[in-house]
mmCIF file of C-alpha atoms in Angstrom:
data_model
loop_
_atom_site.group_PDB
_atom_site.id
_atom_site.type_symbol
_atom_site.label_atom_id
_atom_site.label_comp_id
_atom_site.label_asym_id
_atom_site.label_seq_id
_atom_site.Cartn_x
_atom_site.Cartn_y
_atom_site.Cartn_z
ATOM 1 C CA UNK A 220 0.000 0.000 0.000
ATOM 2 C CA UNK A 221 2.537 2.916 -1.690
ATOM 3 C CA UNK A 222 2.046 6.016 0.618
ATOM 4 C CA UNK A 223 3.626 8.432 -2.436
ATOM 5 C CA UNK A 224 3.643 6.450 -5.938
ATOM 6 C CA UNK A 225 5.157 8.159 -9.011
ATOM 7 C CA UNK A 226 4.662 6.817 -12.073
ATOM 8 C CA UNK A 227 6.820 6.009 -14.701
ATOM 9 C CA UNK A 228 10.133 4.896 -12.828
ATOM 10 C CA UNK A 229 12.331 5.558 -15.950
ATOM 11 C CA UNK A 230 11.881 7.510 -18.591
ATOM 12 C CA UNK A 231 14.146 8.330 -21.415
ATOM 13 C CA UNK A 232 13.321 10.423 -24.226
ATOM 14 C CA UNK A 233 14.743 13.021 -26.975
ATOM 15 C CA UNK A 234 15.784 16.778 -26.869
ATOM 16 C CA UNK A 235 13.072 18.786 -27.335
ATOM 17 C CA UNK A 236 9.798 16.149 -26.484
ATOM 18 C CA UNK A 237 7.163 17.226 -24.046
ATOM 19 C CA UNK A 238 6.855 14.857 -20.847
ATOM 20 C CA UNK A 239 4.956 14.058 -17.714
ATOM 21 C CA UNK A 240 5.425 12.784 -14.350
ATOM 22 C CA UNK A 241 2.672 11.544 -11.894
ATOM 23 C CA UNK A 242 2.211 11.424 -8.772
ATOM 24 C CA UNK A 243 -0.653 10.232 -6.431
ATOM 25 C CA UNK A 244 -0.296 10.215 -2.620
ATOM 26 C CA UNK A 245 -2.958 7.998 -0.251
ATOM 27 C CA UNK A 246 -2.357 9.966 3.060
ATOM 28 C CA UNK A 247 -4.574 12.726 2.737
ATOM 29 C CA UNK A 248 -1.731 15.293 2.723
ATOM 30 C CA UNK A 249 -2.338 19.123 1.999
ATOM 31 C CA UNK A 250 0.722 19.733 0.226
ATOM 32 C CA UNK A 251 3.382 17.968 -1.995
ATOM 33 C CA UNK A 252 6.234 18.890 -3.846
ATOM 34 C CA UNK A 253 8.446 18.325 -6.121
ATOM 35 C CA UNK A 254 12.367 17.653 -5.955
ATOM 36 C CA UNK A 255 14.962 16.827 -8.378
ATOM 37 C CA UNK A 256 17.943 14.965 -7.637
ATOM 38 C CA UNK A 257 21.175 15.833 -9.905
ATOM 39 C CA UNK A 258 24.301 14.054 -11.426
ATOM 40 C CA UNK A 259 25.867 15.811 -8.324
ATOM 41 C CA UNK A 260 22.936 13.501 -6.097
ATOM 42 C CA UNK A 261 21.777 16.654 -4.916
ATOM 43 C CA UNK A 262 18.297 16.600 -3.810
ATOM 44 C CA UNK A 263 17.001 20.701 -4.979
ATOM 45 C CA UNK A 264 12.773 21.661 -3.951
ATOM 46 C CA UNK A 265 11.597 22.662 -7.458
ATOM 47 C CA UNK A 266 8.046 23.175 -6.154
ATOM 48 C CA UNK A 267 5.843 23.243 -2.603
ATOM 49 C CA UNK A 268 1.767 23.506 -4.058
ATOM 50 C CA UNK A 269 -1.297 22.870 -2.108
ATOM 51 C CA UNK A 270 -4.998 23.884 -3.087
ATOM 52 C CA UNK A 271 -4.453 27.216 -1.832
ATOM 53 C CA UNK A 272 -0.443 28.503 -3.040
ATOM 54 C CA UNK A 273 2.039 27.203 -5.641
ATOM 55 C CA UNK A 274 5.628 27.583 -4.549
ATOM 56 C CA UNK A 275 8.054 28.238 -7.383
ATOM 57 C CA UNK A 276 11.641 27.693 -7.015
ATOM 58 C CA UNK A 277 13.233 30.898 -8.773
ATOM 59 C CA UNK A 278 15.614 28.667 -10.508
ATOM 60 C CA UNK A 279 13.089 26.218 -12.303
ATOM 61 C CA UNK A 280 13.042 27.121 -15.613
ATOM 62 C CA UNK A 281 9.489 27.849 -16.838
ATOM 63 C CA UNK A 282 9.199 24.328 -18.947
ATOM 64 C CA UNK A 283 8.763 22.865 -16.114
ATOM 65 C CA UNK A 284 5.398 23.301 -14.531
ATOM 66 C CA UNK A 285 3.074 21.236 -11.658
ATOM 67 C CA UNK A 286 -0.380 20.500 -12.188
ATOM 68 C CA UNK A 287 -2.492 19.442 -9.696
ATOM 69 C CA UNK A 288 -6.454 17.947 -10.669
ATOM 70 C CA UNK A 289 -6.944 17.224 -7.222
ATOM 71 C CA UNK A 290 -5.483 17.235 -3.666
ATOM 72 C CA UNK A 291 -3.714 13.820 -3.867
ATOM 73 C CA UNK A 292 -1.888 14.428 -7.163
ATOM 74 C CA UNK A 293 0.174 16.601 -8.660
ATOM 75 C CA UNK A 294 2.324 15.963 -12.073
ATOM 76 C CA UNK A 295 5.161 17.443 -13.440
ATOM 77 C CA UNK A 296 5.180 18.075 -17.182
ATOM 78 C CA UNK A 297 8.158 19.312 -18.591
ATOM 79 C CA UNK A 298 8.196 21.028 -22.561
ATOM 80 C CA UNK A 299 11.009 21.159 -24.887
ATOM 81 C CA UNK A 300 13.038 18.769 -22.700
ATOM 82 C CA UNK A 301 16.719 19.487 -22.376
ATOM 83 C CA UNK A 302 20.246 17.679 -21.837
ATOM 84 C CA UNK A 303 20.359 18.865 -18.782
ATOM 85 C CA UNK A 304 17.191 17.667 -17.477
ATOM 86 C CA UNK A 305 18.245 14.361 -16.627
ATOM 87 C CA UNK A 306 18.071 13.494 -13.521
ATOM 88 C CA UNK A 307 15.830 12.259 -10.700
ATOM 89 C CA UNK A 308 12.608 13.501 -9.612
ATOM 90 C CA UNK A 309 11.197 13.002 -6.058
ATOM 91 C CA UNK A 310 7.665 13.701 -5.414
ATOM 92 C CA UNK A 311 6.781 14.203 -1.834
ATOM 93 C CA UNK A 312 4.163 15.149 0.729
ATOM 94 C CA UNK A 313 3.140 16.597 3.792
ATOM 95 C CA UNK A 314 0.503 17.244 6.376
ATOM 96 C CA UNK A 315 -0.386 20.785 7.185
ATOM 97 C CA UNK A 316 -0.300 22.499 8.934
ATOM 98 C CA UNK A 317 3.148 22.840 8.633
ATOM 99 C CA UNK A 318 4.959 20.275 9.375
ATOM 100 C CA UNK A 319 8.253 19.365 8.679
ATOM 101 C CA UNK A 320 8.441 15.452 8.152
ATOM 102 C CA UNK A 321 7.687 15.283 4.161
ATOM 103 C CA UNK A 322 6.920 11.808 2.878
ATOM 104 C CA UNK A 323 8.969 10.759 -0.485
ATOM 105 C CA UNK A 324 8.152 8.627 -3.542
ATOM 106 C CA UNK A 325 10.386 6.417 -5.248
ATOM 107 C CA UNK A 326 11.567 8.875 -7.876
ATOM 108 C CA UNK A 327 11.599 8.954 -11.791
ATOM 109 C CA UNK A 328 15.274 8.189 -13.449
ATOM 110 C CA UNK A 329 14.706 11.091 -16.803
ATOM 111 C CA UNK A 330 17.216 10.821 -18.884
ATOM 112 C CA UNK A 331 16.958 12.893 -22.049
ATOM 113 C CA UNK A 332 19.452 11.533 -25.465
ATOM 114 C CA UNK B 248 25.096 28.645 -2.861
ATOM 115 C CA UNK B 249 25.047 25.822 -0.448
ATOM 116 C CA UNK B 250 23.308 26.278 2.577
ATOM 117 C CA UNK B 251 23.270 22.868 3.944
ATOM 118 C CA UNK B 252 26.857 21.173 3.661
ATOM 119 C CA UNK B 253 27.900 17.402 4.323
ATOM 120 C CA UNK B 254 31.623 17.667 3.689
ATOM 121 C CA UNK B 255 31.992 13.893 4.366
ATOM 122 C CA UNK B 256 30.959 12.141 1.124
ATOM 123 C CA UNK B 257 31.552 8.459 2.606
ATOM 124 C CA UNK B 258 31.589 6.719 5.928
ATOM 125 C CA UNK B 259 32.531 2.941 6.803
ATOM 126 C CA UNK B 260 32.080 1.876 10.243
ATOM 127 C CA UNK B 261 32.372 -1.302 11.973
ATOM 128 C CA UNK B 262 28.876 -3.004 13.015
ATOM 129 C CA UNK B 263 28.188 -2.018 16.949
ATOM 130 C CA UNK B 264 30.638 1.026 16.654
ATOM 131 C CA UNK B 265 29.013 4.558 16.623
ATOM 132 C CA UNK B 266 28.337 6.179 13.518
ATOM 133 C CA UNK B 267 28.325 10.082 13.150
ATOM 134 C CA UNK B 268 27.523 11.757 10.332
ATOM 135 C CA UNK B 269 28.088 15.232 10.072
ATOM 136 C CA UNK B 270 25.948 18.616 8.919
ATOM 137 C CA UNK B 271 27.135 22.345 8.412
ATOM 138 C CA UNK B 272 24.480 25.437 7.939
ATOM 139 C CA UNK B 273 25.064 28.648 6.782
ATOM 140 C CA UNK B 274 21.286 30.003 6.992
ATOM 141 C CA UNK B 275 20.748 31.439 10.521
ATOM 142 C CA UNK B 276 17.190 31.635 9.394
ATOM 143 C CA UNK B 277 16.578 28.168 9.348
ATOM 144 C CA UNK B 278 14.550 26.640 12.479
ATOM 145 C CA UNK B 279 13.973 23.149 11.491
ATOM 146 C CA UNK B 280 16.564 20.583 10.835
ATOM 147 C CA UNK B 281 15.919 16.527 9.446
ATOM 148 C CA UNK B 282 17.884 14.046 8.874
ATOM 149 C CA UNK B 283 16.700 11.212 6.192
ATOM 150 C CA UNK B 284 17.868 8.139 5.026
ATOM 151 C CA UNK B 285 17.778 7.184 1.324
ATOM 152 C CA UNK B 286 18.178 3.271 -0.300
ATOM 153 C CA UNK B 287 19.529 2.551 -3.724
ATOM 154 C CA UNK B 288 16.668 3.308 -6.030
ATOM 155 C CA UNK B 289 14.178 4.991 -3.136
ATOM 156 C CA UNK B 290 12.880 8.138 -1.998
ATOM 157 C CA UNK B 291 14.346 9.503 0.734
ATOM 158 C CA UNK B 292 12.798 7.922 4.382
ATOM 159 C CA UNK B 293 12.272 10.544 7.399
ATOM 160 C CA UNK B 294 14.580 9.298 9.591
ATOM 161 C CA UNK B 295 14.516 11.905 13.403
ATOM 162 C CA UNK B 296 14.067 15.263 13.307
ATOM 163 C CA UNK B 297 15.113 18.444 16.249
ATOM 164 C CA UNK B 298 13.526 21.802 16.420
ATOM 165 C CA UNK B 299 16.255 25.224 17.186
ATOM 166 C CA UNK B 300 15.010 25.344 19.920
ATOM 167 C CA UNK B 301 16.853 21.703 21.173
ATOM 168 C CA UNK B 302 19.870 21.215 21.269
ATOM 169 C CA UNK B 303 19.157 16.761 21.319
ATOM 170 C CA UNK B 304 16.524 14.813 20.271
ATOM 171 C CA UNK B 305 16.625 10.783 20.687
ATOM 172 C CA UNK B 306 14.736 8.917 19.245
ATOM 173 C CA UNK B 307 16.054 4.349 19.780
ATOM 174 C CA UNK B 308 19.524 4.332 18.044
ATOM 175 C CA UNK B 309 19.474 7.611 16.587
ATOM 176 C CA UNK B 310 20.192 10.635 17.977
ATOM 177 C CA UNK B 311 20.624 13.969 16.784
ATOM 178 C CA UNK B 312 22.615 17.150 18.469
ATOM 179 C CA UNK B 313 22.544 20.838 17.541
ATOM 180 C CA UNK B 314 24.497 23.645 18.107
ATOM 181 C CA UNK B 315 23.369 26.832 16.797
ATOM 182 C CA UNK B 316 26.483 28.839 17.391
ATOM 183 C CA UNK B 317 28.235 27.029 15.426
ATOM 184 C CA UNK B 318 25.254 26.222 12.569
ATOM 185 C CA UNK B 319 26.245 22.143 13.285
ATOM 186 C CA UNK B 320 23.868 18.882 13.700
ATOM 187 C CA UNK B 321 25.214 15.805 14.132
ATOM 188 C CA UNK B 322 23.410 12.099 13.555
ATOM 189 C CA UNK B 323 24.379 9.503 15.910
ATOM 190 C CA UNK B 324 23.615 6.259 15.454
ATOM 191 C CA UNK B 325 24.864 3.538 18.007
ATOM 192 C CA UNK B 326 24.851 0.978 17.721
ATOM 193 C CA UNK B 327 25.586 0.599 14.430
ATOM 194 C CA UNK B 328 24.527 -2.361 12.197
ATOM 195 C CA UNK B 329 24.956 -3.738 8.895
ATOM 196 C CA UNK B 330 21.456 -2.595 7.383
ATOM 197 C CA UNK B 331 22.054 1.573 8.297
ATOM 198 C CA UNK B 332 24.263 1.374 5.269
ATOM 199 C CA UNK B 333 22.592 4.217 2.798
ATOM 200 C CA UNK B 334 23.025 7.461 1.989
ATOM 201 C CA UNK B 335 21.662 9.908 4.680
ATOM 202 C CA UNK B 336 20.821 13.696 3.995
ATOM 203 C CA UNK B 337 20.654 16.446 6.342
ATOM 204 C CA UNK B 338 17.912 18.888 5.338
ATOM 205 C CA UNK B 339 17.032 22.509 6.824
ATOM 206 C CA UNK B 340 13.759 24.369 6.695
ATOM 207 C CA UNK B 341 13.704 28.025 7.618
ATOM 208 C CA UNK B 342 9.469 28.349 8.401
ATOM 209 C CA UNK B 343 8.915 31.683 7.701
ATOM 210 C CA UNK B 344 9.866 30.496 3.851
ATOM 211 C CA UNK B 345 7.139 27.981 4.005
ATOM 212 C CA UNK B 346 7.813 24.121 4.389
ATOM 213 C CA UNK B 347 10.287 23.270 1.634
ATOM 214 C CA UNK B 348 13.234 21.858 2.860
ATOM 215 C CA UNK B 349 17.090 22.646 1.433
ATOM 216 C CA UNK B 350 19.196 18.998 1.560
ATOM 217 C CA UNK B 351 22.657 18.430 2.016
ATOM 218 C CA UNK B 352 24.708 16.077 -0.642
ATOM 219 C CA UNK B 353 24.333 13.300 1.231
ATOM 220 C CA UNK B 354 26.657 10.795 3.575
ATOM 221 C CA UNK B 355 27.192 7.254 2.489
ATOM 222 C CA UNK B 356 27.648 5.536 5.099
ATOM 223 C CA UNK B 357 28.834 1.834 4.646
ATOM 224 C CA UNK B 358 28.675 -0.636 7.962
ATOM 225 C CA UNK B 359 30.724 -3.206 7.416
ATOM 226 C CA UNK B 360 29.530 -7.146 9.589
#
C-alpha cells in the first residue's frame, strides 16, 4: 500500500519532447512537492503547491510546470526537454499544517538523449 | 550557494561502533533541521528530526545534536549495524519560507559485519 507512488520509474526520451510525471499520494496530505535529484545527487525543492499557493523555485526554468487535478496528485510536465534535465525527480508530501516530516516517492530516473 | 553542507561524502564503520555523520548550515534563518535516510533506487525515508530550539533529540539508536552557534547537527547512530548502510541527507527548513526543505549532498555511510 505505496504512501507516495510516481509513475513512470524511468523515462528516457529526446531533446526537445514534451513529458509528464505523476504522482498520487494515499495519506490525505495538503501539500506535496516536487524535488529533483542531480548528477551531483543533490536533492534541490523545485516546487511546494497545495490547493491554496504554488511555490516556485526561482531557478526552475518555466518548462517545467506542476499540475495538480486534485489534492492527492500533482504531475510534473516538462516542454522542450533538455540535456540537462536528466536526472531524478522526487515527489513528496506533507501534512499541514506545517509540518516538517515530508513523505517521499520512489523517484523517476529522466534521462533525455 | 550551499546552505546545507555534508563535507563527508563516505563513511565505513564497523557493526556495533558509533556512527556520526556530520551537517554544516550557513542560513541562521533556518529553524527546522531533518535528517533522512535514502536506499539505492528509493525516496528519501524521514529518519529523526530536532527543532532550534533543542539542542538533542533521541529517538532508539538515533540521535541527533545541535548547536546553533556554530550552525552544526550531528546524527548519531549507536549501535551501528549492517542494514544503516545508505546514503543519509541532512535537510534545513527556515518556516517563515514555508515548508520546503534545502538537503545536504548526502553521507554514504557503509557498515561493514
Amino acid at each position: 500500500d505505496t504512501a507516495v507512488s510516481q509513475t513512470p520509474k524511468y523515462l528516457v526520451t529526446q531533446m526537445g519532447n514534451d513529458k509528464s510525471i505523476k504522482c498520487e499520494q494515499n495519506l490525505g496530505h495538503d501539500t506535496m512537492y516536487w524535488y529533483k535529484q542531480d548528477s551531483k545527487k543533490f536533492l534541490k525543492i523545485m516546487f511546494s503547491y497545495n490547493n491554496k499557493e504554488l511555490i516556485i523555485n526561482e531557478t526552475v526554468p518555466n518548462r517545467f510546470s506542476p499540475k495538480s487535478p486534485d489534492k492527492a496528485h500533482l504531475n510534473l510536465h516538462i516542454n522542450s526537454l533538455e540535456l540537462g534535465d536528466s536526472a531524478v525527480y522526487f515527489c513528496a508530501s506533507s501534512q499541514e499544517p506545517v509540518t516538517y516530516e515530508q513523505y517521499f516517492g520512489p523517484g523517476t530516473r529522466l534521462t533525455v538523449t | 550557494d550551499q546552505q546545507v553542507k555534508q563535507n563527508s561524502p563516505s563513511l565505513s564503520v564497523q557493526e556495533g561502533r558509533i556512527s556520526i555523520l556530520n551537517c554544516d548550515y550557513t542560513n541562521s534563518m533556518f529553524d527546522y533541521f531533518l535528517w533522512y535516510k535514502k536506499y539505492p533506487a528509493e525516496g528519501p525515508t524521514f529518519l529523526i528530526s530536532i527543532s532550534s530550539i533543542k539542542d538533542k533529540n533521541e529517538d532508539g539508536r538515533f540521535t541527533v545534536f545541535l548547536n546553533k552557534s556554530a550552525k552544526h547537527l550531528s546524527l548519531h547512530i549507536v549501535p551501528s549495524q549492517p542494514g544503516d548502510s545508505a546514503v543519509y541527507f541532512c535537510a534545513a527548513s527556515d518556516n517563515n519560507a514555508g515548508n520546503m526543505l534545502t538537503f545536504g549532498g548526502g553521507t554514504r555511510l557503509m557498515v561493514k559485519p
